[in-house]
Amino acid sequence: MPELPEVETIKNELLPHLVGHRVSGVTLFWEGIVRQPTAEEFCFRLIGQEITGVARRGKYLIFSLTSGEKLIFHLRMTGSLLLKPASAEPEKFIRAIVHLDKETKLYFRDPRKLGVMWLVEDTNSIVGKLGPEPLEADFTPQVLAQRLTNRIAPVKALLCDQTLIAGVGNMYADEALFTARIHPLRSGKGLSQDEVEGLHNAIQQVLRTAIGNKGASVDTYFRPDGTLGTAHFEFKVAHRLSGKFCPVCGTLIERIAVRNRGTYFCPRCQPEKARFY
Ligand SMILES: [Zn+2]
């Protein structure tokens, strides 16, 4: 699933091609991709509007429009947004096309049909419950500590909770916990102050590195020009197939399920009991 670095890359790479351009038409091959309003009203209200901005919040992509409305995307498991020339041939798994002026169109490709679009006046009706942005200045170690205090859930599950921190999912939670040497099943409240500070640094570090590498193409993630990101080549534990060894200590990487999410970690670098240095 695309997480913060993937959606940030898509935002950065779409922005220069979309801002200032007008929506000349919309084609829906799968009406279920429109969550709000009705498919008919969605097309009616969107056509003719100019895109004035492209932003990201958590894993959501937000287009600002001249009317003040927002066109919001969530790519879920297998969605991608691809920029194509207007003359491009139809492809498999395209659920919607936003036609733009200047001979460009935007494909919403989604093999599993889980992606969603909304056209709304109030952005907060969709993203209002998200936690802080982990790369913003107001996300401090103290903020993370407050959010983990009194939480008995496994820290892996807490990191993936979008109301706790926005944009971190399965891959980057595993990477951040490995970097911070914290076992994924430890409880939020059981972490020491030093561990929370280390985890805070690790979250920012793994996200920044992955943005620099244009996201991780482990599943069906593509950049808008159809090329792949390279962030997964630097993964230490996430999405490791069984039989891989820890790049730090050489121990076999283990896979466990944490709240139904496949979770990879090094049992030696990330011991189950807290370490005291
Ligand atoms: Zn190790």
GROMACS .gro file of C-alpha atoms in nm, residues 5-104:
model
  100
    5PRO     CA    1   0.674   0.864   0.095
    6GLU     CA    2   0.485   0.719  -0.201
    7VAL     CA    3   0.198   0.971  -0.181
    8GLU     CA    4   0.447   1.255  -0.123
    9THR     CA    5   0.635   1.149  -0.438
   10ILE     CA    6   0.313   1.135  -0.639
   11LYS     CA    7   0.220   1.483  -0.510
   12ASN     CA    8   0.562   1.628  -0.596
   13GLU     CA    9   0.565   1.477  -0.942
   14LEU     CA   10   0.203   1.558  -1.034
   15LEU     CA   11   0.211   1.916  -0.908
   16PRO     CA   12   0.399   2.084  -1.198
   17HIS     CA   13   0.178   1.906  -1.451
   18LEU     CA   14  -0.159   1.980  -1.291
   19VAL     CA   15  -0.158   2.323  -1.127
   20GLY     CA   16  -0.308   2.583  -1.359
   21HIS     CA   17  -0.473   2.319  -1.574
   22ARG     CA   18  -0.845   2.279  -1.621
   23VAL     CA   19  -1.050   1.960  -1.600
   24SER     CA   20  -1.206   1.921  -1.944
   25GLY     CA   21  -1.380   1.590  -1.881
   26VAL     CA   22  -1.412   1.287  -1.655
   27THR     CA   23  -1.453   0.923  -1.759
   28LEU     CA   24  -1.559   0.670  -1.495
   29PHE     CA   25  -1.515   0.303  -1.581
   30TRP     CA   26  -1.597   0.199  -1.222
   31GLU     CA   27  -1.844   0.432  -1.052
   32GLY     CA   28  -1.769   0.279  -0.711
   33ILE     CA   29  -1.441   0.470  -0.708
   34VAL     CA   30  -1.641   0.788  -0.631
   35ARG     CA   31  -1.737   0.789  -0.264
   36GLN     CA   32  -1.893   1.134  -0.250
   37PRO     CA   33  -2.110   1.289  -0.402
   38THR     CA   34  -2.292   1.068  -0.658
   39ALA     CA   35  -2.090   0.975  -0.965
   40GLU     CA   36  -2.308   1.197  -1.182
   41GLU     CA   37  -2.278   1.500  -0.957
   42PHE     CA   38  -1.904   1.436  -0.914
   43CYS     CA   39  -1.847   1.466  -1.290
   44PHE     CA   40  -2.083   1.763  -1.327
   45ARG     CA   41  -1.916   1.962  -1.049
   46LEU     CA   42  -1.558   1.875  -1.145
   47ILE     CA   43  -1.567   1.951  -1.517
   48GLY     CA   44  -1.455   2.304  -1.601
   49GLN     CA   45  -1.268   2.361  -1.276
   50GLU     CA   46  -0.902   2.460  -1.268
   51ILE     CA   47  -0.662   2.279  -1.035
   52THR     CA   48  -0.501   2.544  -0.815
   53GLY     CA   49  -0.296   2.325  -0.581
   54VAL     CA   50  -0.187   1.968  -0.504
   55ALA     CA   51  -0.117   1.872  -0.143
   56ARG     CA   52  -0.079   1.563   0.073
   57ARG     CA   53  -0.218   1.485   0.418
   58GLY     CA   54  -0.127   1.144   0.559
   59LYS     CA   55  -0.187   0.901   0.273
   60TYR     CA   56  -0.446   1.130   0.110
   61LEU     CA   57  -0.380   1.339  -0.199
   62ILE     CA   58  -0.575   1.667  -0.215
   63PHE     CA   59  -0.634   1.878  -0.529
   64SER     CA   60  -0.757   2.233  -0.465
   65LEU     CA   61  -1.006   2.364  -0.720
   66THR     CA   62  -1.113   2.715  -0.826
   67SER     CA   63  -1.457   2.668  -0.665
   68GLY     CA   64  -1.290   2.616  -0.326
   69GLU     CA   65  -1.388   2.249  -0.338
   70LYS     CA   66  -1.128   1.975  -0.295
   71LEU     CA   67  -1.081   1.661  -0.503
   72ILE     CA   68  -0.939   1.402  -0.263
   73PHE     CA   69  -0.782   1.064  -0.352
   74HIS     CA   70  -0.693   0.763  -0.138
   75LEU     CA   71  -0.502   0.496  -0.330
   76ARG     CA   72  -0.560   0.222  -0.069
   77MET     CA   73  -0.386  -0.108  -0.156
   78THR     CA   74  -0.313  -0.100  -0.528
   79GLY     CA   75  -0.406   0.245  -0.665
   80SER     CA   76  -0.177   0.465  -0.871
   81LEU     CA   77  -0.215   0.792  -1.059
   82LEU     CA   78  -0.051   0.803  -1.400
   83LEU     CA   79   0.000   1.104  -1.626
   84LYS     CA   80  -0.060   1.023  -1.990
   85PRO     CA   81  -0.081   1.213  -2.318
   86ALA     CA   82  -0.441   1.260  -2.430
   87SER     CA   83  -0.374   1.027  -2.722
   88ALA     CA   84  -0.268   0.733  -2.495
   89GLU     CA   85  -0.443   0.403  -2.552
   90PRO     CA   86  -0.675   0.262  -2.285
   91GLU     CA   87  -0.505   0.022  -2.041
   92LYS     CA   88  -0.610  -0.253  -1.807
   93PHE     CA   89  -0.729  -0.164  -1.453
   94ILE     CA   90  -0.801   0.204  -1.531
   95ARG     CA   91  -1.105   0.292  -1.317
   96ALA     CA   92  -1.126   0.665  -1.393
   97ILE     CA   93  -0.971   0.924  -1.624
   98VAL     CA   94  -0.951   1.295  -1.545
   99HIS     CA   95  -0.902   1.471  -1.879
  100LEU     CA   96  -0.705   1.794  -1.863
  101ASP     CA   97  -0.637   2.067  -2.111
  102LYS     CA   98  -0.299   2.085  -2.285
  103GLU     CA   99  -0.348   1.732  -2.410
  104THR     CA  100  -0.286   1.550  -2.084
   0.00000   0.00000   0.00000
